[in-house]
XYZ file of C-alpha atoms in Angstrom:
650
model
C 83.609 74.292 88.211
C 82.276 77.212 89.960
C 78.961 76.920 91.861
C 76.088 79.214 90.589
C 72.532 79.736 91.651
C 69.913 82.532 91.696
C 68.854 84.061 94.851
C 65.712 86.388 94.564
C 66.379 86.567 90.926
C 70.188 87.537 91.475
C 72.726 85.338 90.225
C 75.556 84.326 92.670
C 78.654 82.726 91.781
C 80.959 80.658 94.192
C 84.490 79.548 93.116
C 84.416 75.912 94.104
C 87.769 75.850 95.516
C 87.095 78.863 97.958
C 83.790 77.580 98.815
C 85.689 74.186 99.601
C 88.129 76.180 101.880
C 85.389 78.163 103.743
C 83.387 74.869 104.267
C 86.565 73.294 105.635
C 87.479 76.011 108.133
C 83.929 76.274 109.217
C 83.871 72.489 109.715
C 87.015 72.862 111.632
C 85.942 75.453 113.878
C 82.727 73.743 114.653
C 84.549 70.597 115.544
C 86.896 72.496 117.766
C 84.003 74.118 119.711
C 82.045 70.885 120.060
C 85.291 69.010 121.410
C 86.093 71.505 123.737
C 82.598 71.911 125.106
C 82.082 68.207 125.371
C 85.185 67.594 127.158
C 84.819 70.672 129.254
C 88.409 71.908 127.803
C 87.901 75.782 127.562
C 89.627 76.443 130.789
C 92.368 74.277 129.755
C 92.464 76.143 126.522
C 92.492 79.500 128.190
C 95.636 78.436 130.430
C 97.450 77.742 127.178
C 96.587 80.722 124.998
C 97.369 83.114 127.962
C 100.613 81.459 129.115
C 104.041 83.117 129.227
C 106.211 80.234 130.124
C 108.729 79.294 127.482
C 107.922 75.498 127.228
C 104.174 76.033 126.540
C 104.882 78.880 124.086
C 107.258 76.645 122.310
C 104.614 73.892 122.116
C 102.243 76.539 120.869
C 104.948 77.411 118.086
C 105.093 73.713 117.327
C 101.201 73.545 117.105
C 100.684 76.573 114.752
C 103.655 75.773 112.647
C 102.289 72.295 112.222
C 98.929 73.540 111.422
C 100.408 75.944 108.818
C 102.659 72.903 107.590
C 99.408 71.048 106.556
C 98.174 74.134 104.759
C 101.426 74.543 102.984
C 101.659 70.707 102.232
C 98.159 70.705 100.613
C 99.038 73.566 98.442
C 102.059 71.578 97.309
C 100.054 68.455 96.393
C 97.473 70.532 94.536
C 100.554 71.937 92.595
C 101.933 68.493 91.898
C 98.791 67.240 90.671
C 98.306 70.064 88.246
C 101.910 69.384 87.086
C 101.662 65.566 87.115
C 100.653 65.340 83.364
C 101.365 67.463 80.499
C 98.551 69.977 79.420
C 96.790 68.939 82.399
C 93.837 70.886 83.896
C 93.325 69.830 87.569
C 90.168 71.453 89.148
C 90.678 75.082 88.948
C 94.392 75.485 89.623
C 95.678 76.984 86.317
C 96.989 80.557 85.566
C 96.122 82.900 88.240
C 94.878 80.116 90.749
C 98.190 78.303 90.378
C 100.023 81.576 91.148
C 98.144 82.066 94.136
C 98.628 78.613 95.276
C 102.440 78.769 94.590
C 102.858 82.075 96.212
C 101.104 80.810 99.398
C 102.841 77.749 99.575
C 106.391 79.460 99.382
C 105.309 82.244 101.668
C 103.770 79.884 104.325
C 106.624 77.162 104.235
C 109.387 79.772 104.691
C 107.738 82.105 107.305
C 105.178 80.333 108.829
C 106.420 76.830 109.135
C 110.288 76.546 108.898
C 110.837 79.566 111.327
C 108.168 78.920 113.904
C 108.986 75.380 114.174
C 112.632 76.022 114.887
C 111.666 78.842 117.229
C 109.432 76.339 119.203
C 112.276 74.025 119.415
C 114.460 77.004 120.623
C 111.902 77.964 123.136
C 111.686 74.356 124.643
C 115.407 73.579 124.722
C 117.537 76.657 125.025
C 116.456 77.793 128.440
C 117.121 74.232 129.783
C 120.264 73.713 128.034
C 121.864 76.891 129.706
C 120.178 76.080 133.063
C 117.693 79.114 132.988
C 114.173 79.068 134.345
C 112.676 80.956 131.447
C 113.569 83.454 128.842
C 114.564 86.847 129.634
C 111.380 88.435 128.791
C 108.242 85.977 129.355
C 105.733 88.461 128.259
C 107.475 89.532 125.078
C 107.945 85.720 124.300
C 104.297 85.416 124.310
C 103.611 88.546 122.238
C 106.334 87.297 119.785
C 104.205 84.089 119.129
C 100.938 85.944 118.930
C 102.258 88.513 116.274
C 103.632 85.353 114.362
C 100.275 83.782 114.581
C 98.380 86.891 113.626
C 100.654 87.546 110.598
C 100.388 83.842 109.346
C 96.765 83.934 109.905
C 96.372 87.184 107.754
C 98.346 85.590 104.832
C 96.456 82.393 104.996
C 92.961 83.797 105.602
C 93.384 85.646 102.153
C 92.387 82.147 100.238
C 89.210 81.994 102.213
C 88.216 85.543 101.234
C 89.199 84.904 97.577
C 92.211 87.188 97.501
C 95.453 85.286 97.814
C 98.875 86.835 96.876
C 100.150 85.730 93.497
C 103.560 87.179 92.678
C 105.584 84.445 94.297
C 107.111 84.242 97.654
C 109.796 86.711 96.709
C 106.978 89.398 95.527
C 109.276 91.161 92.883
C 108.455 94.582 91.857
C 106.824 95.740 89.657
C 105.027 92.517 89.430
C 103.739 92.751 93.046
C 102.440 96.494 92.504
C 98.787 97.403 92.093
C 99.312 97.875 88.254
C 100.316 94.128 87.591
C 98.652 92.685 90.677
C 95.476 94.340 91.458
C 93.210 93.123 94.413
C 94.109 92.673 97.973
C 96.259 89.772 97.597
C 99.535 91.310 97.968
C 98.224 93.301 100.742
C 97.813 90.354 102.818
C 101.320 89.464 101.998
C 102.866 92.859 102.920
C 100.927 93.427 106.013
C 101.065 89.700 107.334
C 104.740 89.325 106.961
C 105.286 92.682 108.624
C 103.247 91.776 111.706
C 105.027 88.438 112.034
C 108.299 90.254 111.356
C 107.866 92.355 114.354
C 107.244 89.227 116.514
C 110.404 87.480 114.961
C 112.434 90.497 115.774
C 111.337 90.509 119.372
C 112.047 86.828 119.631
C 115.642 87.364 118.392
C 116.225 90.191 121.090
C 114.633 87.716 123.682
C 117.237 84.880 122.823
C 120.085 87.216 122.700
C 119.646 88.570 126.176
C 118.559 85.310 127.446
C 121.797 83.406 126.258
C 124.134 86.093 127.359
C 122.589 87.052 130.508
C 120.723 84.052 131.923
C 123.198 81.238 131.751
C 123.788 79.169 134.926
C 127.080 79.815 136.669
C 129.880 77.736 134.906
C 128.106 77.669 131.673
C 130.707 79.734 129.821
C 130.136 80.458 125.991
C 132.688 78.003 125.338
C 130.795 75.275 127.023
C 127.301 75.941 125.370
C 125.559 73.036 123.374
C 125.751 73.470 119.689
C 122.235 74.037 119.325
C 122.412 77.003 121.978
C 125.344 78.313 119.863
C 123.486 78.107 116.446
C 120.469 79.939 118.451
C 122.669 82.616 119.392
C 124.057 83.230 115.921
C 120.595 83.035 114.298
C 119.177 85.605 116.773
C 122.181 87.811 115.369
C 121.145 87.289 112.049
C 117.556 87.940 112.442
C 118.455 91.331 114.291
C 120.446 92.402 111.286
C 118.514 91.017 108.346
C 114.883 91.441 109.233
C 114.949 95.350 109.275
C 115.912 95.007 105.459
C 112.648 93.019 104.878
C 110.723 95.647 107.193
C 111.870 98.623 104.922
C 111.190 96.619 101.745
C 107.613 95.781 102.961
C 107.096 99.273 103.918
C 107.953 100.574 100.379
C 105.656 97.987 98.821
C 102.796 98.915 101.060
C 103.184 102.544 100.409
C 103.447 101.879 96.636
C 100.232 99.597 96.715
C 98.159 101.577 99.214
C 99.138 105.262 99.052
C 100.369 105.573 95.527
C 103.888 106.304 96.063
C 106.331 105.065 93.351
C 109.514 103.840 95.172
C 109.543 100.593 93.324
C 107.722 101.670 89.966
C 110.268 100.938 86.998
C 110.001 104.289 85.198
C 109.933 106.606 88.248
C 111.412 104.709 91.066
C 113.828 101.562 91.011
C 112.274 98.178 90.991
C 115.710 96.769 91.804
C 115.303 98.364 95.231
C 113.081 95.449 96.217
C 115.367 92.819 95.029
C 118.328 94.318 96.882
C 116.401 94.871 99.897
C 114.524 91.484 99.752
C 117.978 89.429 99.084
C 119.807 91.342 101.801
C 117.228 89.668 103.985
C 116.601 86.796 101.943
C 120.034 85.133 101.819
C 120.539 85.459 105.605
C 117.209 83.997 106.127
C 118.485 80.670 104.374
C 121.030 80.573 107.246
C 118.423 81.576 109.884
C 116.630 78.377 108.931
C 119.510 76.345 108.562
C 121.786 77.185 111.520
C 119.380 75.941 114.194
C 119.250 72.527 112.305
C 122.950 72.188 112.315
C 122.652 72.761 116.107
C 120.045 70.029 116.279
C 122.212 67.507 114.248
C 125.169 68.186 116.315
C 123.438 67.476 119.565
C 121.580 64.472 118.194
C 124.748 62.948 116.373
C 126.877 63.190 119.786
C 124.112 61.631 121.963
C 123.422 58.699 119.466
C 127.125 58.293 118.723
C 128.053 58.303 122.271
C 130.978 60.560 121.554
C 131.840 64.286 122.235
C 131.411 66.576 119.000
C 134.605 66.411 117.107
C 136.391 69.724 116.670
C 133.843 71.628 118.932
C 135.746 74.939 118.631
C 136.024 74.664 114.852
C 132.129 73.978 114.767
C 131.320 77.168 116.746
C 133.654 79.209 114.274
C 131.977 77.581 111.347
C 128.553 78.584 112.567
C 129.733 82.047 113.266
C 131.613 82.457 110.001
C 128.565 81.098 107.914
C 126.282 83.774 109.818
C 128.665 86.463 108.523
C 129.362 85.316 105.282
C 125.496 84.962 104.973
C 125.460 88.696 104.573
C 127.988 88.820 101.706
C 126.212 86.905 99.132
C 122.819 88.442 98.202
C 123.642 89.508 94.728
C 124.183 85.852 93.499
C 120.315 85.888 93.411
C 120.684 88.820 90.966
C 123.263 87.885 88.540
C 121.069 88.132 85.561
C 119.895 91.698 86.379
C 122.861 93.363 84.667
C 124.919 94.541 87.571
C 128.181 93.670 85.547
C 130.780 91.150 85.526
C 132.878 92.667 88.294
C 130.044 92.542 90.732
C 129.055 89.142 89.753
C 132.665 87.778 90.114
C 132.843 89.160 93.609
C 129.733 87.874 94.988
C 130.510 84.594 93.144
C 133.659 84.115 95.048
C 131.844 85.201 98.270
C 129.237 82.598 97.653
C 131.339 79.880 96.861
C 133.474 80.661 100.060
C 130.781 79.441 102.342
C 131.352 76.042 101.243
C 134.415 76.087 103.363
C 132.996 76.363 106.795
C 130.092 74.180 105.601
C 132.700 71.664 104.599
C 134.249 71.944 108.103
C 130.889 71.145 109.753
C 130.092 68.099 107.493
C 133.684 66.602 108.206
C 133.253 67.321 111.895
C 129.997 65.337 112.078
C 131.655 62.554 110.046
C 134.429 62.292 112.378
C 132.148 62.362 115.379
C 130.464 59.280 113.777
C 133.657 57.538 113.121
C 134.238 54.935 116.082
C 131.256 55.838 117.799
C 128.582 53.637 119.526
C 125.776 54.535 117.063
C 122.174 53.999 117.828
C 119.752 54.138 114.919
C 116.980 55.914 116.440
C 114.514 57.760 114.438
C 116.161 61.202 115.408
C 119.478 59.801 114.366
C 118.126 58.518 111.112
C 117.070 61.997 110.304
C 120.397 63.361 111.184
C 122.280 60.693 109.141
C 120.006 61.283 106.036
C 120.520 64.996 106.371
C 124.336 64.857 105.514
C 124.333 63.506 101.996
C 121.100 65.474 101.385
C 122.726 68.720 102.372
C 125.769 67.904 100.549
C 123.776 67.418 97.345
C 122.054 70.785 97.983
C 125.447 72.371 98.931
C 126.940 71.095 95.579
C 124.129 72.496 93.279
C 124.597 75.756 95.401
C 128.094 76.030 94.120
C 126.858 75.418 90.605
C 124.593 78.154 90.929
C 127.246 80.511 92.537
C 129.166 80.291 89.056
C 127.695 83.415 87.206
C 127.946 82.163 83.637
C 126.109 78.831 84.535
C 123.546 80.625 86.840
C 122.502 82.354 83.448
C 121.326 78.710 82.337
C 119.804 77.507 85.464
C 118.161 80.785 86.339
C 114.311 80.589 86.736
C 114.397 76.773 85.977
C 113.297 73.941 87.897
C 117.029 73.358 88.636
C 116.728 76.185 91.399
C 113.506 74.745 92.621
C 115.233 71.416 93.213
C 118.327 73.076 94.832
C 116.278 75.125 97.231
C 114.229 72.262 98.364
C 117.299 70.122 98.871
C 118.857 72.856 101.098
C 115.621 73.724 103.148
C 113.540 70.479 103.299
C 116.672 68.512 103.151
C 118.212 70.528 105.900
C 115.711 72.649 107.963
C 112.783 70.182 107.851
C 114.755 66.972 108.395
C 116.112 68.949 111.400
C 112.767 69.851 112.779
C 111.913 66.171 112.573
C 114.921 65.128 114.289
C 114.557 67.472 117.178
C 110.870 66.839 117.471
C 111.731 63.107 118.143
C 114.512 63.982 120.126
C 113.009 66.437 122.425
C 109.580 64.876 122.503
C 109.828 63.053 125.868
C 111.265 66.337 127.380
C 108.216 68.028 126.298
C 105.317 65.571 127.138
C 106.897 62.982 129.224
C 106.432 60.113 126.710
C 108.321 58.807 123.621
C 107.171 58.692 120.327
C 107.035 55.258 119.119
C 110.218 54.246 117.117
C 108.660 51.535 114.782
C 106.212 53.948 113.442
C 108.729 56.886 113.553
C 111.195 54.785 111.438
C 108.296 54.117 108.922
C 107.731 57.925 108.882
C 111.460 58.633 108.252
C 111.661 56.129 105.349
C 108.312 57.322 103.608
C 109.624 61.061 103.881
C 113.033 60.501 102.729
C 112.342 58.354 99.922
C 109.490 60.767 99.080
C 111.809 63.693 99.310
C 114.259 62.217 96.962
C 111.532 61.161 94.358
C 110.058 64.755 94.650
C 113.021 67.004 94.277
C 115.773 65.328 92.599
C 113.896 64.989 89.204
C 113.593 68.572 89.440
C 117.154 68.986 88.554
C 116.982 67.134 85.528
C 113.656 68.955 84.494
C 115.494 72.329 85.043
C 118.659 71.155 82.899
C 115.882 70.059 80.314
C 114.683 73.765 80.259
C 111.418 73.643 82.256
C 111.073 76.987 83.886
C 109.872 77.338 87.202
C 106.392 79.072 88.233
C 104.577 77.597 85.351
C 101.319 75.523 85.765
C 101.759 73.282 82.567
C 104.069 72.310 79.754
C 103.572 70.650 76.346
C 103.342 67.009 75.580
C 106.301 65.580 73.708
C 108.867 67.701 75.945
C 109.894 64.578 77.742
C 108.843 66.273 81.031
C 105.946 64.058 81.810
C 107.524 61.135 83.153
C 109.762 63.279 85.706
C 106.955 65.357 86.761
C 104.680 62.025 87.507
C 107.607 60.574 89.553
C 107.848 64.022 91.544
C 103.999 64.053 92.154
C 104.461 60.376 93.520
C 107.206 61.463 95.752
C 105.245 64.309 97.111
C 102.282 62.239 98.181
C 104.696 59.726 99.839
C 105.909 62.927 101.828
C 102.121 63.571 102.609
C 101.477 60.130 103.754
C 104.575 60.396 105.880
C 103.331 63.540 107.752
C 99.806 61.843 108.349
C 101.901 58.933 109.812
C 103.754 61.133 112.180
C 100.213 62.680 113.430
C 99.104 59.090 113.844
C 102.307 58.182 115.811
C 101.537 61.246 117.957
C 98.015 59.854 118.729
C 99.133 56.281 119.290
C 102.316 57.243 121.374
C 99.929 59.331 123.493
C 97.807 56.402 124.100
C 100.206 53.603 124.262
C 103.844 54.979 124.166
C 106.561 54.386 126.620
C 106.745 56.908 129.366
C 109.796 58.708 130.283
C 110.264 58.173 133.876
C 113.977 58.911 134.127
C 113.943 62.351 132.491
C 117.048 61.056 130.530
C 115.590 58.420 127.932
C 118.540 58.903 125.625
C 121.512 58.870 128.046
C 121.866 62.421 127.202
C 124.696 64.744 127.539
C 123.397 68.265 128.089
C 121.735 69.917 130.947
C 117.876 69.523 129.537
C 118.383 65.710 130.478
C 119.089 66.245 134.188
C 115.714 67.164 135.034
C 112.301 65.345 135.084
C 110.194 65.149 131.883
C 108.226 67.353 131.154
C 110.194 69.772 133.554
C 108.501 71.721 136.474
C 107.511 75.066 135.607
C 110.682 76.520 137.488
C 112.957 73.928 135.479
C 115.692 73.847 138.172
C 114.896 73.711 141.756
C 118.566 74.706 142.237
C 120.519 75.931 139.441
C 123.405 73.586 138.381
C 127.068 74.524 138.424
C 128.566 73.527 135.018
C 132.345 72.226 134.704
C 132.639 71.640 130.987
C 131.264 70.951 127.536
C 128.546 68.215 127.551
C 127.905 69.008 131.290
C 125.406 66.357 132.268
C 127.735 63.650 130.529
C 130.938 64.952 132.321
C 128.856 64.540 135.814
C 128.008 61.020 134.639
C 131.474 60.114 133.878
C 133.455 61.775 136.742
C 130.839 61.959 139.360
C 127.365 60.515 140.301
C 125.383 62.017 137.546
C 124.232 64.896 140.117
C 125.269 68.586 139.572
C 126.838 70.669 142.479
C 124.007 73.644 143.078
C 125.415 76.806 142.087
C 123.146 78.653 144.502
C 121.245 78.169 147.902
C 117.473 77.161 148.215
C 115.419 79.995 147.609
C 112.148 81.047 146.285
C 111.517 81.228 142.535
C 109.361 83.974 140.757
C 106.979 82.543 138.066
C 105.349 85.324 135.789
C 101.770 85.325 135.602
C 99.732 84.475 132.564
C 98.104 87.288 130.591
C 95.813 87.779 127.548
C 97.237 91.121 126.800
C 99.745 89.731 124.090
C 96.825 87.815 122.399
C 94.754 90.902 122.546
C 97.510 93.132 121.276
C 98.395 90.880 118.388
C 94.467 90.647 117.363
C 94.341 94.474 117.244
C 97.308 94.297 114.882
C 95.435 91.635 112.851
C 92.220 93.553 112.802
C 94.056 97.092 111.923
C 95.705 95.250 109.001
C 92.083 94.658 107.630
C 91.377 98.230 108.014
C 94.349 99.270 105.597
C 93.705 96.020 103.150
C 89.986 97.353 102.642
C 90.554 101.015 103.305
C 88.175 101.115 106.249
C 89.484 104.400 108.000
C 87.481 103.737 111.224
C 89.305 100.409 111.731
C 92.746 101.939 110.826
C 92.509 104.830 113.383
C 90.499 102.837 115.763
C 93.033 99.838 115.931
C 95.887 102.276 115.834
C 94.948 104.027 118.925
C 94.041 100.850 120.680
C 97.337 99.272 120.034
C 99.051 102.422 121.538
C 96.718 102.484 124.494
C 97.137 98.919 125.158
C 100.924 99.087 125.213
C 100.897 102.200 127.426
C 98.485 100.431 129.805
C 100.944 97.517 129.793
C 104.013 99.925 130.525
C 102.264 101.022 133.906
C 100.971 97.519 134.798
C 102.649 95.279 137.427
C 103.500 92.023 135.755
C 102.595 90.184 138.834
C 103.226 86.571 139.133
C 103.649 84.123 141.972
C 106.368 82.856 144.352
C 107.299 79.069 144.402
C 109.092 78.612 147.894
C 111.597 75.748 148.329
C 109.343 73.675 150.468
C 106.926 73.389 147.498
C 109.672 72.446 145.203
C 111.048 69.544 147.531
C 107.335 68.199 147.932
C 107.170 68.257 144.149
C 110.392 66.448 143.655
C 109.155 63.773 146.250
C 105.933 63.247 144.344
C 107.933 62.882 141.203
C 110.070 60.085 142.891
C 107.066 58.319 144.008
């Protein structure tokens, strides 16, 4: 289906899928330029891309992560179309093309969708929940976002340029090395993840310092909301897990670009990659799921109108899950031949994670028991999560049994389990958090009627898509294949799975329509507290002023805002006198610095020495300039805050 024609006697061939992608990107850019020019929004756009404020950066994370979600989702739909029928040939997506689509889907969804969407919600909610005016390092926060965006763009632009990675999102060596995966595809993967990983590490440091040092008076660790607690533990996991990925990617990069042999089977050891990748990779599962646990905890308490059952045990469970997450990586490697003793130890440690996870599930159920439950869209996602995640957890325990894992390994059973955990946990958590905090972000509510339609479409589609995969796996269908033979009984199950995937796709489109409809006709959040919330963020206007709190509140207990409502007049006692607030200035430096990383990566991918050297020098020079530059900013005086408060009341 390639497009071919002659130009001055020279035959030119365009693969139709890449041509379609190129035209789509070009059309999108032209449309964006047209709309920005027509509505005179260039200055508005500049204000957003140079911001250092946590709320705006959170929204940038959600926007970019949402865009990557559409890309990763489109990949999934194409894969499901290819697999819908036995011995099918949909467009060009067989063989290597299918491998590219599968790899980009997995890599994008893990690194450039789930993580940034969660980090976006952290940016929006955590400073407000602890009574802070911003993150500890606003400039570094902006740099973190732009590094993530540069890395994600690098991986995703590879398809437009005709060289996507194709060794799976795990990029196992030696498959990912140049011998078996020639071309630039896996270079995009290695450098893109490396750049985005730097941004994620900076984010972790920023949240750790913020939560430990920027809490308002009275907000002890033992009084923090569960979402803030889960963010703190997640930041620790990132801090210890990502260096392993950094080292693994460096080894892969050196082997591919400079001819070293760290991961080559006969000289080096390809198992080094698997160990390093899974030392990072399994904690990564908890990096993605713990923030969702925090979201569900906050949502369930608000919409059950009850304090969280067993708050202390929930905190200990989060910490214990984070700790045990580093002790289980070998269960991904049972079949490589490490021996029965090793397999037994890691099987037991893996199964032990079910204990703190079970504590959390029972605590959520006991919180619901006797509560005054409101079935809002955010709450529906939280309720749907509990049985879904339990199913994912049970199949996880099945995979933790080493002898059984030999049967399930590399089958569709693993694909089903993986998606029940990460889509059923993380993505449902993200949807719940978006509906929950949307009024705080934008000052209006997403429409509940359309939201509930979106919820049911997504949830039904989710189970139709992923539950049959367990049965396919038990019937022997291997993962990472683009077709299967007729007569194996896999056709009907694959068709059901494809129908479910399209229901999920329609659901995402309905969410986009809901955002548009609610922006035009939705209910405004006049009070700042549309859900009768329990935590600090609901005590201030929606959207919050850029200084968040005119006077930081004094916190007297868990569920601080609810306590003031029940025991007082709903107003906090100020923890400080009236004083001026410093607001960091906007700057384009983080965007430029990340752009230089992006450009330098191209120098390495295509071996352009001038770009490599020039880009490297520019990065160092800009970092030095930044080190000797006054960060500037402006001062907001108490009189201005009072004037703003009067305007908001009017």
